[in-house]
């Protein structure tokens, strides 16, 4: 009798827990995080676009007035040089597609407060105040969608130009404690964010959250608003704890980030926006290796371009996008939909796994002076080939002892003719999910 009662109780608890969790979710998160972020996990390459009036003088986006390298007035004078005269959003989208990127994120509004769309909240936008006199955001969103790219909108929570936002310059605040003015700003901020929800972005890329707390931003409310409007959308981490995925910046992580979902955002040279003096571009080879580094840790690379004020993309950046595209188009199967590779120590280089974990990809970013080596692989190899070329490779296993559980050394020959000029990729089809020997070795006890 007692047993029956506890059993009924248990069922009731489970049912009510189930009910609660579906209620909590169905209010604005109908899809699980895994479902929403699946495309992102598979995407691997995205292109970031920093386009704004800072391209006119070729100076740091927003920071140049905040850090007082230029006065706010002079910074804003750049509005007169932002013409967008040769802006061709279809070409941008095609070029991004050609690079092999699956998504793109554009600065709808940077910290300087200049909106690229015709915001009804105030006048500081490219339609009402820039020489261009047009909405440059909407045509890009449409063009990117036509190319089947996922679209992300970058939005700076902080707005150093808004008269009721507290922070203005590094050493000058408009006010410290003024609930009324802050309320005015929050209303404006929500107004702009609401306008952006009309684009139904696949991704929101917030920035500038460091200046206020989650409560002040009303971060929870922002998240709810976005997911209510677009239940499939995803949000980067810069929303004071209310985002979905991590966004390390510039430095490639050394260890795999703890958040299963992450993206490294990085500049091609040392600037986010167009700065003609900055010629320190990373080479295509370096960028491909950085991409592979991210892939091997289960992440994405969000690589930035900075178009000119007339809307053209600097030639160096076009060349880089095309160069990366040559490599990605050849190596699709070892890029999209892959998962982080095997732990270090088994192979001297980057690795990744297929979703089913039965294909191991090796990325060879240098010229080997002998056969490649894999240690500790317990699986049988079914087949091995060069990605993008199909050539079957021969291999041999050395040093396997019948009495020991330590796998033998697997040597793979990679002839020069099949090597890629940047990163050669080798696919190894295993007899099942990858299975690795992770122990300290064994000594003989009987023979
Ligand atoms: C930083 C900077 C900003 C840049 C962003 C890109 O947060 O404030 O200027 O747009 O990084 O990740």
Coordinates of C-alpha atoms and ligand atoms in Angstrom, one line a residue:
X1 CA 0.0 0.0 0.0
X2 CA 2.8 2.4 1.1
X3 CA 4.7 1.4 -2.0
X4 CA 1.7 2.1 -4.3
X5 CA 1.3 5.6 -2.7
X6 CA 5.0 6.6 -3.2
X7 CA 4.7 5.4 -6.7
X8 CA 1.7 7.5 -7.4
X9 CA 3.5 10.4 -5.8
X10 CA 6.5 9.9 -7.9
X11 CA 4.4 9.9 -11.1
X12 CA 2.7 13.0 -10.0
X13 CA 6.0 14.8 -9.3
X14 CA 7.4 13.7 -12.7
X15 CA 4.2 14.9 -14.5
X16 CA 4.2 18.2 -12.7
X17 CA 7.9 18.7 -13.5
X18 CA 7.2 17.9 -17.1
X19 CA 4.3 20.3 -17.1
X20 CA 6.3 23.1 -15.5
X21 CA 9.2 22.8 -17.9
X22 CA 6.9 22.9 -20.9
X23 CA 5.0 25.8 -19.6
X24 CA 8.2 27.7 -18.8
X25 CA 9.5 27.0 -22.3
X26 CA 6.3 27.5 -24.3
X27 CA 6.1 31.1 -23.2
X28 CA 8.9 32.1 -25.4
X29 CA 11.4 29.3 -25.9
X30 CA 9.5 26.6 -27.8
X31 CA 12.6 25.1 -29.3
X32 CA 15.5 23.7 -27.3
X33 CA 18.8 25.4 -27.3
X34 CA 20.2 22.5 -29.3
X35 CA 17.6 22.9 -32.0
X36 CA 18.0 26.6 -32.3
X37 CA 21.8 26.4 -32.4
X38 CA 22.2 23.4 -34.7
X39 CA 22.8 25.4 -37.9
X40 CA 25.3 27.6 -36.0
X41 CA 27.2 24.5 -34.8
X42 CA 27.4 23.2 -38.4
X43 CA 28.3 26.6 -40.0
X44 CA 32.0 27.0 -39.2
X45 CA 32.5 30.1 -41.2
X46 CA 30.7 33.5 -40.9
X47 CA 31.6 36.9 -42.3
X48 CA 31.4 39.9 -40.0
X49 CA 30.8 43.4 -41.6
X50 CA 31.8 46.6 -39.8
X51 CA 30.3 49.3 -42.0
X52 CA 29.8 52.8 -40.7
X53 CA 30.7 56.4 -40.9
X54 CA 34.1 55.7 -39.3
X55 CA 35.2 54.4 -42.8
X56 CA 35.1 58.0 -44.1
X57 CA 38.3 59.1 -42.2
X58 CA 39.4 55.5 -41.8
X59 CA 39.5 55.6 -38.0
X60 CA 38.6 53.4 -35.1
X61 CA 34.9 52.7 -35.1
X62 CA 33.3 54.7 -32.3
X63 CA 36.3 54.4 -30.0
X64 CA 38.1 57.2 -31.7
X65 CA 35.8 59.8 -30.2
X66 CA 35.2 58.0 -26.9
X67 CA 39.0 57.8 -26.4
X68 CA 39.3 61.4 -27.6
X69 CA 41.5 61.0 -30.6
X70 CA 38.9 63.1 -32.4
X71 CA 36.0 65.3 -31.1
X72 CA 32.5 64.0 -31.2
X73 CA 31.6 66.8 -33.6
X74 CA 34.4 66.0 -36.0
X75 CA 33.5 62.3 -35.8
X76 CA 29.9 63.0 -36.7
X77 CA 31.1 65.2 -39.6
X78 CA 31.9 61.9 -41.3
X79 CA 28.2 61.5 -42.0
X80 CA 28.8 63.9 -44.9
X81 CA 31.3 61.6 -46.5
X82 CA 29.3 58.4 -46.1
X83 CA 27.9 58.2 -49.6
X84 CA 27.2 54.5 -50.3
X85 CA 27.3 55.5 -53.9
X86 CA 28.7 52.3 -55.3
X87 CA 27.0 50.0 -52.7
X88 CA 26.1 46.7 -54.3
X89 CA 24.5 44.5 -51.6
X90 CA 24.0 41.6 -54.1
X91 CA 27.7 41.6 -54.9
X92 CA 28.5 41.6 -51.1
X93 CA 26.2 38.6 -50.5
X94 CA 27.6 36.7 -53.5
X95 CA 31.2 37.3 -52.4
X96 CA 30.4 36.2 -48.9
X97 CA 28.8 33.1 -50.2
X98 CA 31.8 32.4 -52.4
X99 CA 34.1 32.5 -49.3
X100 CA 32.2 29.4 -48.1
X101 CA 30.6 31.3 -45.2
X102 CA 27.2 30.1 -44.1
X103 CA 26.2 33.3 -42.2
X104 CA 27.0 36.9 -42.0
X105 CA 26.7 39.5 -39.3
X106 CA 26.4 43.2 -40.1
X107 CA 26.8 46.2 -37.7
X108 CA 23.2 47.6 -37.7
X109 CA 24.4 50.1 -35.1
X110 CA 27.8 50.5 -33.5
X111 CA 28.6 52.3 -30.2
X112 CA 28.5 55.7 -32.1
X113 CA 24.7 55.3 -32.4
X114 CA 24.5 55.7 -36.2
X115 CA 21.8 53.3 -37.3
X116 CA 22.1 51.8 -40.8
X117 CA 18.3 51.6 -41.1
X118 CA 15.6 54.1 -41.1
X119 CA 14.9 54.0 -37.4
X120 CA 11.8 55.8 -36.1
X121 CA 13.6 56.3 -32.9
X122 CA 15.5 59.5 -33.4
X123 CA 17.3 60.9 -36.4
X124 CA 20.8 59.5 -36.1
X125 CA 20.7 57.1 -39.0
X126 CA 22.0 56.9 -42.6
X127 CA 18.7 57.9 -44.1
X128 CA 18.1 61.1 -42.2
X129 CA 21.7 62.2 -41.6
X130 CA 24.2 60.7 -43.9
X131 CA 25.1 61.8 -47.4
X132 CA 23.8 58.4 -48.6
X133 CA 20.2 59.3 -47.6
X134 CA 19.3 55.7 -47.6
X135 CA 18.6 52.6 -45.6
X136 CA 21.7 50.4 -46.3
X137 CA 20.7 47.6 -43.9
X138 CA 17.5 46.3 -45.5
X139 CA 18.9 45.7 -49.0
X140 CA 21.8 43.7 -47.5
X141 CA 19.5 41.5 -45.4
X142 CA 17.4 40.8 -48.5
X143 CA 20.5 40.0 -50.7
X144 CA 22.0 37.7 -48.0
X145 CA 18.7 35.8 -47.7
X146 CA 18.6 35.4 -51.5
X147 CA 22.0 33.7 -51.2
X148 CA 20.6 31.5 -48.5
X149 CA 23.0 32.9 -45.9
X150 CA 21.9 33.1 -42.3
X151 CA 21.6 36.8 -41.3
X152 CA 22.9 38.2 -38.0
X153 CA 22.5 41.8 -36.8
X154 CA 25.1 43.4 -34.6
X155 CA 23.6 45.9 -32.2
X156 CA 25.5 48.0 -29.7
X157 CA 23.5 48.1 -26.4
X158 CA 25.4 51.2 -25.4
X159 CA 25.0 54.3 -27.4
X160 CA 27.5 57.0 -26.7
X161 CA 25.7 59.6 -28.8
X162 CA 22.3 59.3 -27.3
X163 CA 21.7 62.4 -25.1
X164 CA 20.2 60.3 -22.3
X165 CA 22.8 57.6 -22.3
X166 CA 25.1 58.1 -19.2
X167 CA 28.5 57.4 -20.7
X168 CA 29.9 59.8 -23.3
X169 CA 33.7 60.0 -23.3
X170 CA 36.3 57.9 -21.4
X171 CA 36.5 60.6 -18.8
X172 CA 33.1 62.2 -19.1
X173 CA 29.7 61.0 -18.1
X174 CA 26.5 62.8 -18.8
X175 CA 25.1 61.7 -15.4
X176 CA 25.5 59.1 -12.8
X177 CA 22.2 58.5 -11.2
X178 CA 19.1 59.7 -12.9
X179 CA 16.3 57.1 -13.1
X180 CA 14.2 59.3 -15.4
X181 CA 16.9 59.8 -18.0
X182 CA 17.9 56.1 -17.9
X183 CA 14.2 55.2 -18.4
X184 CA 14.1 57.4 -21.4
X185 CA 17.2 55.6 -22.8
X186 CA 15.8 52.1 -22.2
X187 CA 12.6 53.0 -24.0
X188 CA 14.6 54.2 -26.9
X189 CA 16.8 51.1 -26.8
X190 CA 13.9 48.7 -26.7
X191 CA 12.3 50.7 -29.5
X192 CA 15.3 50.2 -31.8
X193 CA 15.6 46.5 -30.8
X194 CA 11.9 46.0 -31.6
X195 CA 12.5 47.6 -35.0
X196 CA 15.3 45.1 -35.7
X197 CA 13.0 42.2 -34.8
X198 CA 11.1 43.0 -37.9
X199 CA 14.0 41.5 -39.9
X200 CA 13.5 38.2 -38.1
X201 CA 17.3 37.8 -37.8
X202 CA 18.7 34.3 -37.5
X203 CA 21.2 35.7 -35.0
X204 CA 21.6 38.8 -32.7
X205 CA 25.1 39.9 -32.1
X206 CA 25.1 42.3 -29.1
X207 CA 28.0 44.3 -28.0
X208 CA 28.9 46.9 -25.4
X209 CA 27.1 45.1 -22.5
X210 CA 30.0 45.8 -20.2
X211 CA 28.9 49.3 -19.3
X212 CA 25.7 48.3 -17.4
X213 CA 24.3 45.4 -15.5
X214 CA 21.8 42.8 -16.8
X215 CA 19.1 44.5 -14.7
X216 CA 19.8 47.9 -16.1
X217 CA 19.8 46.7 -19.7
X218 CA 16.7 44.6 -18.9
X219 CA 18.6 41.8 -20.5
X220 CA 16.0 39.1 -19.6
X221 CA 13.3 41.2 -21.2
X222 CA 15.4 41.7 -24.4
X223 CA 15.9 38.0 -24.7
X224 CA 12.2 37.3 -24.2
X225 CA 11.3 39.9 -26.8
X226 CA 13.6 38.5 -29.4
X227 CA 12.5 34.9 -28.9
X228 CA 8.9 35.8 -28.8
X229 CA 9.2 37.4 -32.2
X230 CA 11.6 34.9 -33.8
X231 CA 11.6 31.6 -31.8
X232 CA 14.4 30.2 -34.0
X233 CA 16.8 33.0 -33.4
X234 CA 20.1 32.7 -31.4
X235 CA 21.9 35.3 -29.3
X236 CA 25.6 35.8 -28.7
X237 CA 27.0 36.0 -25.2
X238 CA 27.3 39.8 -24.9
X239 CA 23.9 40.2 -23.2
X240 CA 25.1 40.0 -19.6
X241 CA 24.4 36.3 -19.1
X242 CA 21.3 36.0 -21.4
X243 CA 23.1 34.9 -24.6
X244 CA 23.4 31.4 -26.1
X245 CA 27.0 31.1 -27.3
X246 CA 30.5 32.3 -26.4
X247 CA 32.3 35.0 -28.4
X248 CA 36.0 35.1 -27.8
X249 CA 37.6 38.0 -29.7
X250 CA 40.8 38.2 -31.8
X251 CA 42.8 35.5 -29.8
X252 CA 42.4 31.9 -30.9
X253 CA 41.6 29.8 -27.8
X254 CA 44.3 27.4 -26.8
X255 CA 42.0 25.0 -25.0
X256 CA 38.5 24.1 -26.2
X257 CA 36.0 26.7 -24.8
X258 CA 33.6 25.2 -22.1
X259 CA 30.5 26.5 -23.9
X260 CA 29.8 23.9 -26.5
X261 CA 28.7 26.7 -28.9
X262 CA 31.3 29.4 -29.7
X263 CA 32.7 31.6 -32.4
X264 CA 35.9 33.5 -32.6
X265 CA 35.5 36.9 -34.1
X266 CA 38.6 38.2 -35.8
X267 CA 39.8 41.0 -38.1
X268 CA 41.7 40.3 -41.4
X269 CA 44.2 43.1 -40.6
X270 CA 44.1 44.9 -37.2
X271 CA 41.0 46.9 -37.7
X272 CA 37.2 46.2 -37.7
X273 CA 36.3 49.0 -40.0
X274 CA 37.9 50.3 -43.2
X275 CA 41.4 51.8 -42.4
X276 CA 43.4 52.2 -45.5
X277 CA 46.6 52.7 -43.5
X278 CA 46.3 49.3 -41.9
X279 CA 48.1 47.0 -44.3
X280 CA 48.8 44.2 -41.8
X281 CA 46.6 41.6 -43.4
X282 CA 46.8 38.0 -42.4
X283 CA 47.6 35.8 -45.3
X284 CA 45.0 33.4 -46.8
X285 CA 47.1 30.5 -45.6
X286 CA 47.2 31.9 -42.0
X287 CA 43.4 32.5 -42.0
X288 CA 42.7 29.0 -43.3
X289 CA 44.8 27.5 -40.5
X290 CA 43.0 29.7 -38.0
X291 CA 39.7 28.4 -39.4
X292 CA 40.9 24.8 -39.1
X293 CA 42.0 25.5 -35.5
X294 CA 38.5 26.7 -34.6
X295 CA 36.9 23.7 -36.4
X296 CA 39.2 21.3 -34.5
X297 CA 37.8 22.7 -31.2
X298 CA 34.2 22.6 -32.4
X299 CA 33.8 26.4 -33.0
X300 CA 33.2 28.9 -35.8
X301 CA 35.3 31.7 -37.2
X302 CA 33.6 35.0 -37.8
X303 CA 36.0 36.8 -40.0
X304 CA 35.5 40.6 -40.5
X305 CA 35.5 42.9 -43.5
X306 CA 35.3 46.7 -43.4
X307 CA 33.8 48.2 -46.6
X308 CA 34.6 51.7 -47.7
X309 CA 32.2 54.7 -47.3
X310 CA 31.1 54.4 -51.0
X311 CA 30.1 50.8 -50.4
X312 CA 33.0 49.0 -52.2
X313 CA 35.0 46.3 -50.5
X314 CA 38.8 46.9 -50.3
X315 CA 40.6 44.7 -52.9
X316 CA 42.8 43.0 -50.3
X317 CA 39.6 41.8 -48.5
X318 CA 38.0 40.6 -51.7
X319 CA 41.2 38.6 -52.5
X320 CA 41.2 37.0 -49.1
X321 CA 37.5 36.0 -49.3
X322 CA 38.1 34.4 -52.7
X323 CA 41.3 32.7 -51.5
X324 CA 39.5 31.2 -48.5
X325 CA 36.6 30.2 -50.9
X326 CA 39.0 28.2 -53.1
X327 CA 40.0 26.1 -50.0
X328 CA 36.5 25.8 -48.5
X329 CA 34.9 24.7 -51.8
X330 CA 37.4 21.9 -52.1
X331 CA 37.1 20.7 -48.5
X332 CA 33.4 21.0 -47.8
X333 CA 33.0 17.6 -46.3
X334 CA 35.7 18.2 -43.7
X335 CA 34.3 21.6 -42.7
X336 CA 30.5 21.9 -42.5
X337 CA 28.7 19.8 -39.9
X338 CA 31.9 18.5 -38.3
X339 CA 32.5 18.3 -34.6
X340 CA 35.6 18.8 -32.4
X341 CA 38.4 16.4 -33.1
X342 CA 40.2 13.9 -30.9
X343 CA 42.4 15.0 -27.9
X344 CA 46.0 16.1 -28.4
X345 CA 48.6 13.4 -28.2
X346 CA 47.1 11.1 -30.8
X347 CA 48.0 13.2 -33.9
X348 CA 50.5 16.0 -34.3
X349 CA 48.1 18.5 -35.8
X350 CA 44.4 19.6 -36.0
X351 CA 41.7 17.0 -36.2
X352 CA 37.8 16.9 -36.4
X353 CA 35.2 14.3 -36.5
X354 CA 32.1 13.8 -38.6
X355 CA 28.7 14.2 -36.8
X356 CA 28.5 10.4 -36.5
X357 CA 32.0 10.3 -35.1
X358 CA 33.0 7.6 -37.5
X359 CA 35.1 9.7 -39.9
X360 CA 38.3 11.3 -38.5
X361 CA 39.6 14.3 -40.4
X362 CA 43.3 15.2 -40.2
X363 CA 44.4 18.7 -41.3
X364 CA 47.9 18.8 -42.4
X365 CA 49.1 22.4 -42.4
X366 CA 52.7 21.7 -43.2
X367 CA 54.7 19.6 -45.6
X368 CA 55.4 16.3 -43.9
X369 CA 58.9 14.9 -44.3
X370 CA 57.7 11.3 -43.7
X371 CA 54.5 9.4 -43.2
X372 CA 51.9 10.9 -40.8
X373 CA 51.4 9.1 -37.5
X374 CA 48.3 8.4 -35.5
X375 CA 48.7 6.8 -32.0
X376 CA 46.2 5.0 -29.9
X377 CA 43.5 4.4 -32.4
X378 CA 41.6 1.3 -31.5
X379 CA 39.3 1.2 -34.5
X380 CA 39.9 -0.7 -37.7
X381 CA 40.3 1.6 -40.7
X382 CA 37.8 0.9 -43.5
X383 CA 39.1 3.5 -46.0
X384 CA 41.3 6.5 -46.1
X385 CA 41.3 9.3 -48.8
X386 CA 42.4 12.8 -49.5
X387 CA 39.5 15.2 -49.2
X388 CA 38.7 17.2 -52.3
X389 CA 40.7 14.9 -54.5
X390 CA 39.5 11.4 -53.6
X391 CA 42.9 9.7 -53.9
X392 CA 43.0 6.6 -51.7
X393 CA 45.9 6.5 -49.3
X394 CA 47.9 3.5 -48.2
X395 CA 48.9 3.0 -44.5
X396 CA 50.5 0.5 -42.3
X397 CA 50.3 -0.4 -38.7
X398 CA 53.6 -0.9 -36.8
X399 CA 54.4 -2.4 -33.4
X400 CA 51.1 -3.9 -32.4
X401 CA 51.6 -6.7 -29.8
X402 CA 49.0 -9.5 -29.6
X403 CA 49.3 -9.5 -25.8
X404 CA 48.8 -5.7 -25.3
X405 CA 45.7 -3.5 -25.5
X406 CA 47.9 -0.6 -26.7
X407 CA 47.1 -0.1 -30.4
X408 CA 49.9 -0.1 -32.9
X409 CA 51.3 3.0 -34.6
X410 CA 49.3 3.9 -37.7
X411 CA 51.5 5.4 -40.4
X412 CA 50.0 7.2 -43.4
X413 CA 51.8 8.0 -46.6
X414 CA 50.8 11.4 -48.2
X415 CA 52.5 11.7 -51.5
X416 CA 53.5 15.2 -52.6
X417 CA 51.2 15.2 -55.6
X418 CA 48.1 15.0 -53.5
X419 CA 49.1 17.7 -51.0
X420 CA 47.1 21.0 -50.9
X421 CA 49.0 24.3 -51.1
X422 CA 47.5 25.4 -47.9
X423 CA 46.1 22.6 -45.7
X424 CA 45.8 19.0 -46.9
X425 CA 42.9 17.2 -45.4
X426 CA 42.8 13.4 -44.9
X427 CA 39.6 11.5 -44.2
X428 CA 39.7 8.2 -42.3
X429 CA 36.6 6.1 -42.3
X430 CA 36.5 4.0 -39.2
X431 CA 34.6 0.8 -38.5
X432 CA 32.4 2.7 -36.0
X433 CA 32.5 5.6 -33.6
X434 CA 36.1 6.6 -32.9
X435 CA 37.6 4.6 -30.0
X436 CA 40.8 5.7 -28.5
X437 CA 43.4 4.2 -26.1
X438 CA 44.0 6.7 -23.4
X439 CA 46.1 4.8 -20.9
X440 CA 49.7 4.9 -19.8
X441 CA 50.9 1.8 -21.7
X442 CA 51.3 -1.8 -20.5
X443 CA 54.1 -4.1 -19.5
X444 CA 54.3 -7.7 -20.4
X445 CA 53.0 -10.2 -17.9
X446 CA 52.8 -13.3 -19.9
X447 CA 53.7 -14.4 -23.5
Ligands
LIG1 C1 34.7 45.2 -29.4 C2 34.7 46.6 -29.9 C3 34.0 46.9 -31.1 C4 34.0 45.8 -32.1 C5 33.7 44.5 -31.5 C6 33.7 43.3 -32.5 O1 33.7 44.8 -28.5 O2 34.0 47.4 -28.9 O3 34.5 48.1 -31.6 O4 32.9 46.1 -33.0 O5 34.7 44.2 -30.5 O6 33.8 42.1 -31.8

